[in-house]
PDB file of C-alpha atoms in Angstrom:
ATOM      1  CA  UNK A 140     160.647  96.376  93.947  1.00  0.00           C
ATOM      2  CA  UNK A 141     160.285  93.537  96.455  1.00  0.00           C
ATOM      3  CA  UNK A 142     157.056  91.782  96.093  1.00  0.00           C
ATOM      4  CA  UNK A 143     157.937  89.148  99.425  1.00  0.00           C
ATOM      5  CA  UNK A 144     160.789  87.987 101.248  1.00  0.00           C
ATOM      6  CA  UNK A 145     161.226  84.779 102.271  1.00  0.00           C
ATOM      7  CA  UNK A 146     163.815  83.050 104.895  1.00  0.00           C
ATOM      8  CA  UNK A 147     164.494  82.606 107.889  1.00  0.00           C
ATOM      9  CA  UNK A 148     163.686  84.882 111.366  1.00  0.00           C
ATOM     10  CA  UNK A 149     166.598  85.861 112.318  1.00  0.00           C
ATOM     11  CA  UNK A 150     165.036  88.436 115.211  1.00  0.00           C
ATOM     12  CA  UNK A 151     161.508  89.680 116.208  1.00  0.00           C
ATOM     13  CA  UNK A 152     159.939  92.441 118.201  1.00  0.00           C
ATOM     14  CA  UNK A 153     156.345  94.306 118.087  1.00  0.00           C
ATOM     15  CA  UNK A 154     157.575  96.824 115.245  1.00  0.00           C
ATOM     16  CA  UNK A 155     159.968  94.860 113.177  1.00  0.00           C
ATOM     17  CA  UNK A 156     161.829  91.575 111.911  1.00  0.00           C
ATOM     18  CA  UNK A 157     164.594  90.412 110.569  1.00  0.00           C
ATOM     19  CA  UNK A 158     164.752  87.915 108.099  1.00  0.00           C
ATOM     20  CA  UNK A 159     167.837  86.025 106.589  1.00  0.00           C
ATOM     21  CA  UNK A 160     167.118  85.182 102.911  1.00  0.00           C
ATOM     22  CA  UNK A 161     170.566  84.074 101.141  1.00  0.00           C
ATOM     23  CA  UNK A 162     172.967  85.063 104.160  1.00  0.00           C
ATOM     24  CA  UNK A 163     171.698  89.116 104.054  1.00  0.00           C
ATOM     25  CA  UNK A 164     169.242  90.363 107.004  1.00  0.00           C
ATOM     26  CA  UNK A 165     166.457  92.195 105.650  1.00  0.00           C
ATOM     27  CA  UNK A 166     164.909  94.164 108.879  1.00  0.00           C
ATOM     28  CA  UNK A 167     161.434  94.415 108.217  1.00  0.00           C
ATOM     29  CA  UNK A 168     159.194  97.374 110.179  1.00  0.00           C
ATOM     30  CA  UNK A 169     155.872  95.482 110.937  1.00  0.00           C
ATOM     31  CA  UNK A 170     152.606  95.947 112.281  1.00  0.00           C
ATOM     32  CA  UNK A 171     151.226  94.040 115.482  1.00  0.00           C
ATOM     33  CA  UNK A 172     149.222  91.353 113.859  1.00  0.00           C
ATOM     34  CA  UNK A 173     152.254  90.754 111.454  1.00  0.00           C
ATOM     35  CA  UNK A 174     153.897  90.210 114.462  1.00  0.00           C
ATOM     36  CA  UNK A 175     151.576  87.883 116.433  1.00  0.00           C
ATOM     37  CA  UNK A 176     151.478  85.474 113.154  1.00  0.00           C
ATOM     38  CA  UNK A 177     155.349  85.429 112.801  1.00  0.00           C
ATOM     39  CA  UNK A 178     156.847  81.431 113.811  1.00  0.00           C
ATOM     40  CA  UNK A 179     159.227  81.274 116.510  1.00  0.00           C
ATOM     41  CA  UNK A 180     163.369  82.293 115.631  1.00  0.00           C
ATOM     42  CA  UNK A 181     164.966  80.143 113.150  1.00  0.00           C
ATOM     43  CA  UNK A 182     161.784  79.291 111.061  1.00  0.00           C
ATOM     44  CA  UNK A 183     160.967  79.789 107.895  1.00  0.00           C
ATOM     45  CA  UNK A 184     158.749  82.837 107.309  1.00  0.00           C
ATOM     46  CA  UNK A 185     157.319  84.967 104.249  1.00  0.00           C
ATOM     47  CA  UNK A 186     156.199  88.316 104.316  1.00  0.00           C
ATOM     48  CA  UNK A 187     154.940  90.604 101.881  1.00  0.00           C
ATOM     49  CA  UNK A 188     157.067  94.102 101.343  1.00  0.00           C
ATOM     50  CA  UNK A 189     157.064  97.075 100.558  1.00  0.00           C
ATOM     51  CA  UNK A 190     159.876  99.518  99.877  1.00  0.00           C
ATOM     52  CA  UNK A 191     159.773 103.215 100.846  1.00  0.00           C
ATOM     53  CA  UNK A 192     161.939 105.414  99.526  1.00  0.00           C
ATOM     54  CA  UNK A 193     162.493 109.159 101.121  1.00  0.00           C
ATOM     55  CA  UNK A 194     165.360 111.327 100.286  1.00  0.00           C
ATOM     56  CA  UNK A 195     166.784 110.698 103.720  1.00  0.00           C
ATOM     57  CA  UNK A 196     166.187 106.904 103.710  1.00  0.00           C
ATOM     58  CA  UNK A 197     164.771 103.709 102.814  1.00  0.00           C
ATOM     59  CA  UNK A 198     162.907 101.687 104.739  1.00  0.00           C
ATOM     60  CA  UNK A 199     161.086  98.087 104.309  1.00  0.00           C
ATOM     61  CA  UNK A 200     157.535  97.347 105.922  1.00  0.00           C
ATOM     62  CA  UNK A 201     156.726  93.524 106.245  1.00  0.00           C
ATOM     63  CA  UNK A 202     153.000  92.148 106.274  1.00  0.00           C
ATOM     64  CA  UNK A 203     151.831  88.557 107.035  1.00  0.00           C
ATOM     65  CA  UNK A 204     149.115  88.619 104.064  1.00  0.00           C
ATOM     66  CA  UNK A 205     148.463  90.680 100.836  1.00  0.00           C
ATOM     67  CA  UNK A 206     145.368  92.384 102.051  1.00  0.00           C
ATOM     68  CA  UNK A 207     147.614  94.081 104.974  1.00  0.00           C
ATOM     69  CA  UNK A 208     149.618  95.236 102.096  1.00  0.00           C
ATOM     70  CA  UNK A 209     147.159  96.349 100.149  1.00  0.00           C
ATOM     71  CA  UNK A 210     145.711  98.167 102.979  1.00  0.00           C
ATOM     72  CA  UNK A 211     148.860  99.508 103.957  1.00  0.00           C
ATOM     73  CA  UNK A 212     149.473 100.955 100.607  1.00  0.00           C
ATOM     74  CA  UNK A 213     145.770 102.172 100.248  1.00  0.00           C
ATOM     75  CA  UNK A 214     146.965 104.405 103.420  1.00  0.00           C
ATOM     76  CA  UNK A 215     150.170 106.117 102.187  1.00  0.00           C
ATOM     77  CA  UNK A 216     148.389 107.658  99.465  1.00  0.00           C
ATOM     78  CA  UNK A 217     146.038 109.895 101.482  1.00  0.00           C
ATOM     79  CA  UNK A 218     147.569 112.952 102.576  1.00  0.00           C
ATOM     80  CA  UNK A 219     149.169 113.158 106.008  1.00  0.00           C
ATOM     81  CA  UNK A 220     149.407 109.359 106.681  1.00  0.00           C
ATOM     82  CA  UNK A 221     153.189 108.300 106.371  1.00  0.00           C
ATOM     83  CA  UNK A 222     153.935 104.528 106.177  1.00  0.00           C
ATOM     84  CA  UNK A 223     154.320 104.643 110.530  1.00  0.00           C
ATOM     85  CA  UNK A 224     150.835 106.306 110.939  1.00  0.00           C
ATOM     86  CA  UNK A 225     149.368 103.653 108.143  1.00  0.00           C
ATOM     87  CA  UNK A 226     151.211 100.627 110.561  1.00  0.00           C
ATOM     88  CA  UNK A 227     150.034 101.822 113.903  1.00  0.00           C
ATOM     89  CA  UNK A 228     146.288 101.937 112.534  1.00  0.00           C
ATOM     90  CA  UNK A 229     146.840  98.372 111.225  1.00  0.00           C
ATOM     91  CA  UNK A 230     148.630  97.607 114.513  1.00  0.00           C
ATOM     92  CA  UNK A 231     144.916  98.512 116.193  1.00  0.00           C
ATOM     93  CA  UNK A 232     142.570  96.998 112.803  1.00  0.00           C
ATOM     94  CA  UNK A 233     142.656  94.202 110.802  1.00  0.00           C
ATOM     95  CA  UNK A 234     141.878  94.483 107.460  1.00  0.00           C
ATOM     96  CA  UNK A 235     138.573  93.653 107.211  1.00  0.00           C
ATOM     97  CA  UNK A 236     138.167  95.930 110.775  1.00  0.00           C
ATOM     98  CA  UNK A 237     139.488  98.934 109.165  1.00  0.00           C
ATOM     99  CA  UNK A 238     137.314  98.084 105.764  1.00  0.00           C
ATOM    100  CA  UNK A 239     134.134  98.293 107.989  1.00  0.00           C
ATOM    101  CA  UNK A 240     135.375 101.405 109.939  1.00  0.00           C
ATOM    102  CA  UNK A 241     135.851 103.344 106.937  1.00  0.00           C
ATOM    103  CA  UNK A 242     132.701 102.351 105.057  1.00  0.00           C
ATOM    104  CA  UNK A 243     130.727 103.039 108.263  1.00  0.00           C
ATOM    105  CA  UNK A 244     132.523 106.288 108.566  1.00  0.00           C
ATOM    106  CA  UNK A 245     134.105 105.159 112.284  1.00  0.00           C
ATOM    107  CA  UNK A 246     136.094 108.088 113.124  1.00  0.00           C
ATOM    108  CA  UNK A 247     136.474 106.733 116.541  1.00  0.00           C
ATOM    109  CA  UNK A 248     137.625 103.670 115.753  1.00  0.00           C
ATOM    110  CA  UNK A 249     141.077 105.169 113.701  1.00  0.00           C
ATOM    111  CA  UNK A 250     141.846 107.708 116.304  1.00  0.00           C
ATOM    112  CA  UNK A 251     142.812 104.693 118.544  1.00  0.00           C
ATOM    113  CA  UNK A 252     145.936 104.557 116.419  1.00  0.00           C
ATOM    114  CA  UNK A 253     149.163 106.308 117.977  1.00  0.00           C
ATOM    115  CA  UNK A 254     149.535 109.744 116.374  1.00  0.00           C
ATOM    116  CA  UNK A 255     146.186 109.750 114.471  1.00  0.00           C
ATOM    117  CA  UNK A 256     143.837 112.228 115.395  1.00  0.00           C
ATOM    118  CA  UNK A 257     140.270 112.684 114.858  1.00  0.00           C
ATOM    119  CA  UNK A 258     141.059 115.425 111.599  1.00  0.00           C
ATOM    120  CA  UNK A 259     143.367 113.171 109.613  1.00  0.00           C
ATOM    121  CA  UNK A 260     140.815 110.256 110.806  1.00  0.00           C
ATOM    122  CA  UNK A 261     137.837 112.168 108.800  1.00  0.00           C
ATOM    123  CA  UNK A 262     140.385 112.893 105.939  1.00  0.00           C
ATOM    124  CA  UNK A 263     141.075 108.513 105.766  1.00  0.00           C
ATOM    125  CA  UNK A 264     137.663 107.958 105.526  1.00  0.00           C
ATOM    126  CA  UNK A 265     136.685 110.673 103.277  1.00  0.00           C
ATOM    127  CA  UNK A 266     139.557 110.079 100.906  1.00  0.00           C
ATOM    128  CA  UNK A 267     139.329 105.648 101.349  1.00  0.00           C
ATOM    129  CA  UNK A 268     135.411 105.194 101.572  1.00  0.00           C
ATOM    130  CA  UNK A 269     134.892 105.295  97.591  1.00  0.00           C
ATOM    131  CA  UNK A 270     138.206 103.323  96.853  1.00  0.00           C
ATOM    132  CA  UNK A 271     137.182 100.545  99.666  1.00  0.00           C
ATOM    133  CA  UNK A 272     133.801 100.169  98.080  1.00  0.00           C
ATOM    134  CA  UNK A 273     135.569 100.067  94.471  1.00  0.00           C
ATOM    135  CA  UNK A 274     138.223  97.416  95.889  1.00  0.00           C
ATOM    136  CA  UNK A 275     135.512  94.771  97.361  1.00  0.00           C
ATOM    137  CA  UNK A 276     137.648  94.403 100.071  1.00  0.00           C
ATOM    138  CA  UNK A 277     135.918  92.072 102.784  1.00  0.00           C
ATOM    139  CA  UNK A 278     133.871  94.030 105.382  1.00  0.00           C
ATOM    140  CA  UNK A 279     133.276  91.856 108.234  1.00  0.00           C
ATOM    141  CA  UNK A 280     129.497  91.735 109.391  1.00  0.00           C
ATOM    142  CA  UNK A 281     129.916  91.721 113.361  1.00  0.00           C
ATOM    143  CA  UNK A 282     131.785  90.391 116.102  1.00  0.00           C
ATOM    144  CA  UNK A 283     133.895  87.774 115.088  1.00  0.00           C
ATOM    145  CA  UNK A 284     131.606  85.589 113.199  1.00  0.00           C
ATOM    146  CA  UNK A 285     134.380  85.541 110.188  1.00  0.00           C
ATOM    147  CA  UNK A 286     137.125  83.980 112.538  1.00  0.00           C
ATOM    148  CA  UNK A 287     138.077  80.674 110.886  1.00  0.00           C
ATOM    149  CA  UNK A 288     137.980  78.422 113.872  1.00  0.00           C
ATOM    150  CA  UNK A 289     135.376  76.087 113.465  1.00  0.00           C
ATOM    151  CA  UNK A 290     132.400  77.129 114.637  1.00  0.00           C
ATOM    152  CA  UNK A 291     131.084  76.327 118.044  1.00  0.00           C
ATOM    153  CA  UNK A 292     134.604  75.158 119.241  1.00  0.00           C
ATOM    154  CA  UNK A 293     136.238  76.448 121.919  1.00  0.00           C
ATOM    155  CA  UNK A 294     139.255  78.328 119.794  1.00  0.00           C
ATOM    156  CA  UNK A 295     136.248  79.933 118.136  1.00  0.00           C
ATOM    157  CA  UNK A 296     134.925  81.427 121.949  1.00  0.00           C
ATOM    158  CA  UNK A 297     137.895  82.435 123.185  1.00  0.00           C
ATOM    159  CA  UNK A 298     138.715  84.638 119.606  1.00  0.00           C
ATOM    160  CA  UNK A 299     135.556  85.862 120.288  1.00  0.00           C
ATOM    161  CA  UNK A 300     135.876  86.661 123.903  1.00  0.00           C
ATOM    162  CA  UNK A 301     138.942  88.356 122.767  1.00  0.00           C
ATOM    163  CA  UNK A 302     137.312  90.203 120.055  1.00  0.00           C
ATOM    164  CA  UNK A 303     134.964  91.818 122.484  1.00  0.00           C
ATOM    165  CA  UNK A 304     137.840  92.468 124.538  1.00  0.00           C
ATOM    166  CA  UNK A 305     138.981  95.265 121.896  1.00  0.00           C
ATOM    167  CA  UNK A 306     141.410  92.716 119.740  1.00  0.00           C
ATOM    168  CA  UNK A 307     141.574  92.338 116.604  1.00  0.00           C
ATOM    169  CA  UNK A 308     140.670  89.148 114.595  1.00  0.00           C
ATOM    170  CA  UNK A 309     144.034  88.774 113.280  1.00  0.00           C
ATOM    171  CA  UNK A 310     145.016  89.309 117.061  1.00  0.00           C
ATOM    172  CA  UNK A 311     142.729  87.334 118.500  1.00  0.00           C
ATOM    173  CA  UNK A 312     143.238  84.383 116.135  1.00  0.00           C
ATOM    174  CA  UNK A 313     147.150  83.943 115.950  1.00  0.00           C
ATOM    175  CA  UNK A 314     146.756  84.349 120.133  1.00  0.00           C
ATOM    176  CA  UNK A 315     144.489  81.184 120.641  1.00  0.00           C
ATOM    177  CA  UNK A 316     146.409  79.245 117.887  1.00  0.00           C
ATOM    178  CA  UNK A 317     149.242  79.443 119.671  1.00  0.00           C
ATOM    179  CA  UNK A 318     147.493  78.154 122.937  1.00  0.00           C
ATOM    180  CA  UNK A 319     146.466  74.827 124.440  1.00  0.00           C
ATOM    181  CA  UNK A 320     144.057  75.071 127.085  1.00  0.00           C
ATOM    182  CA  UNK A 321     140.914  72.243 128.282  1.00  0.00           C
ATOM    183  CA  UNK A 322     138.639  75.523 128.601  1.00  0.00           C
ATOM    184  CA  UNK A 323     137.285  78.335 126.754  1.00  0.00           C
ATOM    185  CA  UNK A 324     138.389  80.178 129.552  1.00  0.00           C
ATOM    186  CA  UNK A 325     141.734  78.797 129.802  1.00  0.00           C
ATOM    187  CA  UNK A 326     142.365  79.523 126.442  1.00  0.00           C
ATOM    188  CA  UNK A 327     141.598  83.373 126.406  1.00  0.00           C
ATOM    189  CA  UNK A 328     143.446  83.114 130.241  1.00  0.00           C
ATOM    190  CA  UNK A 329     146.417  82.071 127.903  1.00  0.00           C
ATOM    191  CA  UNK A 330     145.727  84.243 124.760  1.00  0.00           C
ATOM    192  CA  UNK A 331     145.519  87.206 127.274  1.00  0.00           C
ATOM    193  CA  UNK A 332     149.184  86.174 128.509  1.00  0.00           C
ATOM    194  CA  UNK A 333     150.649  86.061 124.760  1.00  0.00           C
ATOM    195  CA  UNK A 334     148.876  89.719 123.970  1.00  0.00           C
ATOM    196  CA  UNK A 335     149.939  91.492 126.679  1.00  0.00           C
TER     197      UNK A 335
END
């Protein structure tokens, strides 16, 4: 029903947003890398929606790029995962992260969502390994050689430090963009401070 929404953020916090498109608040529930790439209050901001509609309510979920969506709605259709299970995994993976732990049949790596444990883990990846290989969805090779710093800089280290650190990419990157720091280790000092 809503393909985006775009205006202005009115309010933020880890699990949702509010935007103000045309005078009416839309409050968003997000996931945590939606919410490290939102601008500060009173900026303009997009994010991709989708509506969920249960006989007891209706609820909007807000994601800073289409593949988050996609993922997202990839999610709700195997059995068991609601739309806050499918948030809190992509609050712990990026897209491309939870691409690779599906195809590589990473149990381990879903159950560090909240409230997902290792059975309906096994059931993601049994019922999303053949529709992630039919999708061509981006499966990142290692580490964090598909951040988009440029390479050999020192945003690019610190993501990477941060990556090993148990971040995400999306994490990782919207941290150190949002940090100015003479070091490699300054930055991830001050990427650390905006994660925690």
């Amino acid at each position: 029903m809503y393909a985006f929404i775009r205006g202005y953020l009115a309010e933020k916090d880890q699990n949702s947003a509010v935007i103000d498109a045309g005078g009416v608040g839309y409050l968003l529930s997000i996931s945590y890398s939606t919410y490290a790439a939102l601008p500060e209050l009173g900026e303009e901001v997009k994010l991709y929606s989708h509506l969920s509609v249960r006989e007891d309510a209706m609820e909007l979920f807000g994601f800073a790029d289409r593949e988050e969506l996609s993922v997202f709605k990839m999610l709700i259709t195997v059995s068991g995962v609601g739309p806050k299970a499918a948030l809190a995994i992509l609050s712990e993976l990026s897209p491309g992260r939870f691409a690779l732990a599906v195809s590589a049949g990473d149990v381990k790596a879903l159950t560090k969502a909240a409230g997902v444990g290792p059975k309906l883990a096994q059931r993601i990846v049994l019922e999303l390994k053949d529709k992630i290989a039919k999708s061509g969805a981006e499966i990142p090779t290692g580490g964090a050689d598909f951040l988009e710093a440029p390479a050999g800089s020192d945003a690019e280290e610190a993501a990477k430090a941060l990556v090993v650190l148990g971040y995400s990419a999306n994490e990782a990157r919207a941290a150190v963009a949002k940090c100015q720091g003479d070091t490699v280790e300054e930055l991830i000092r001050l990427a650390l401070k905006q994660l925690m």
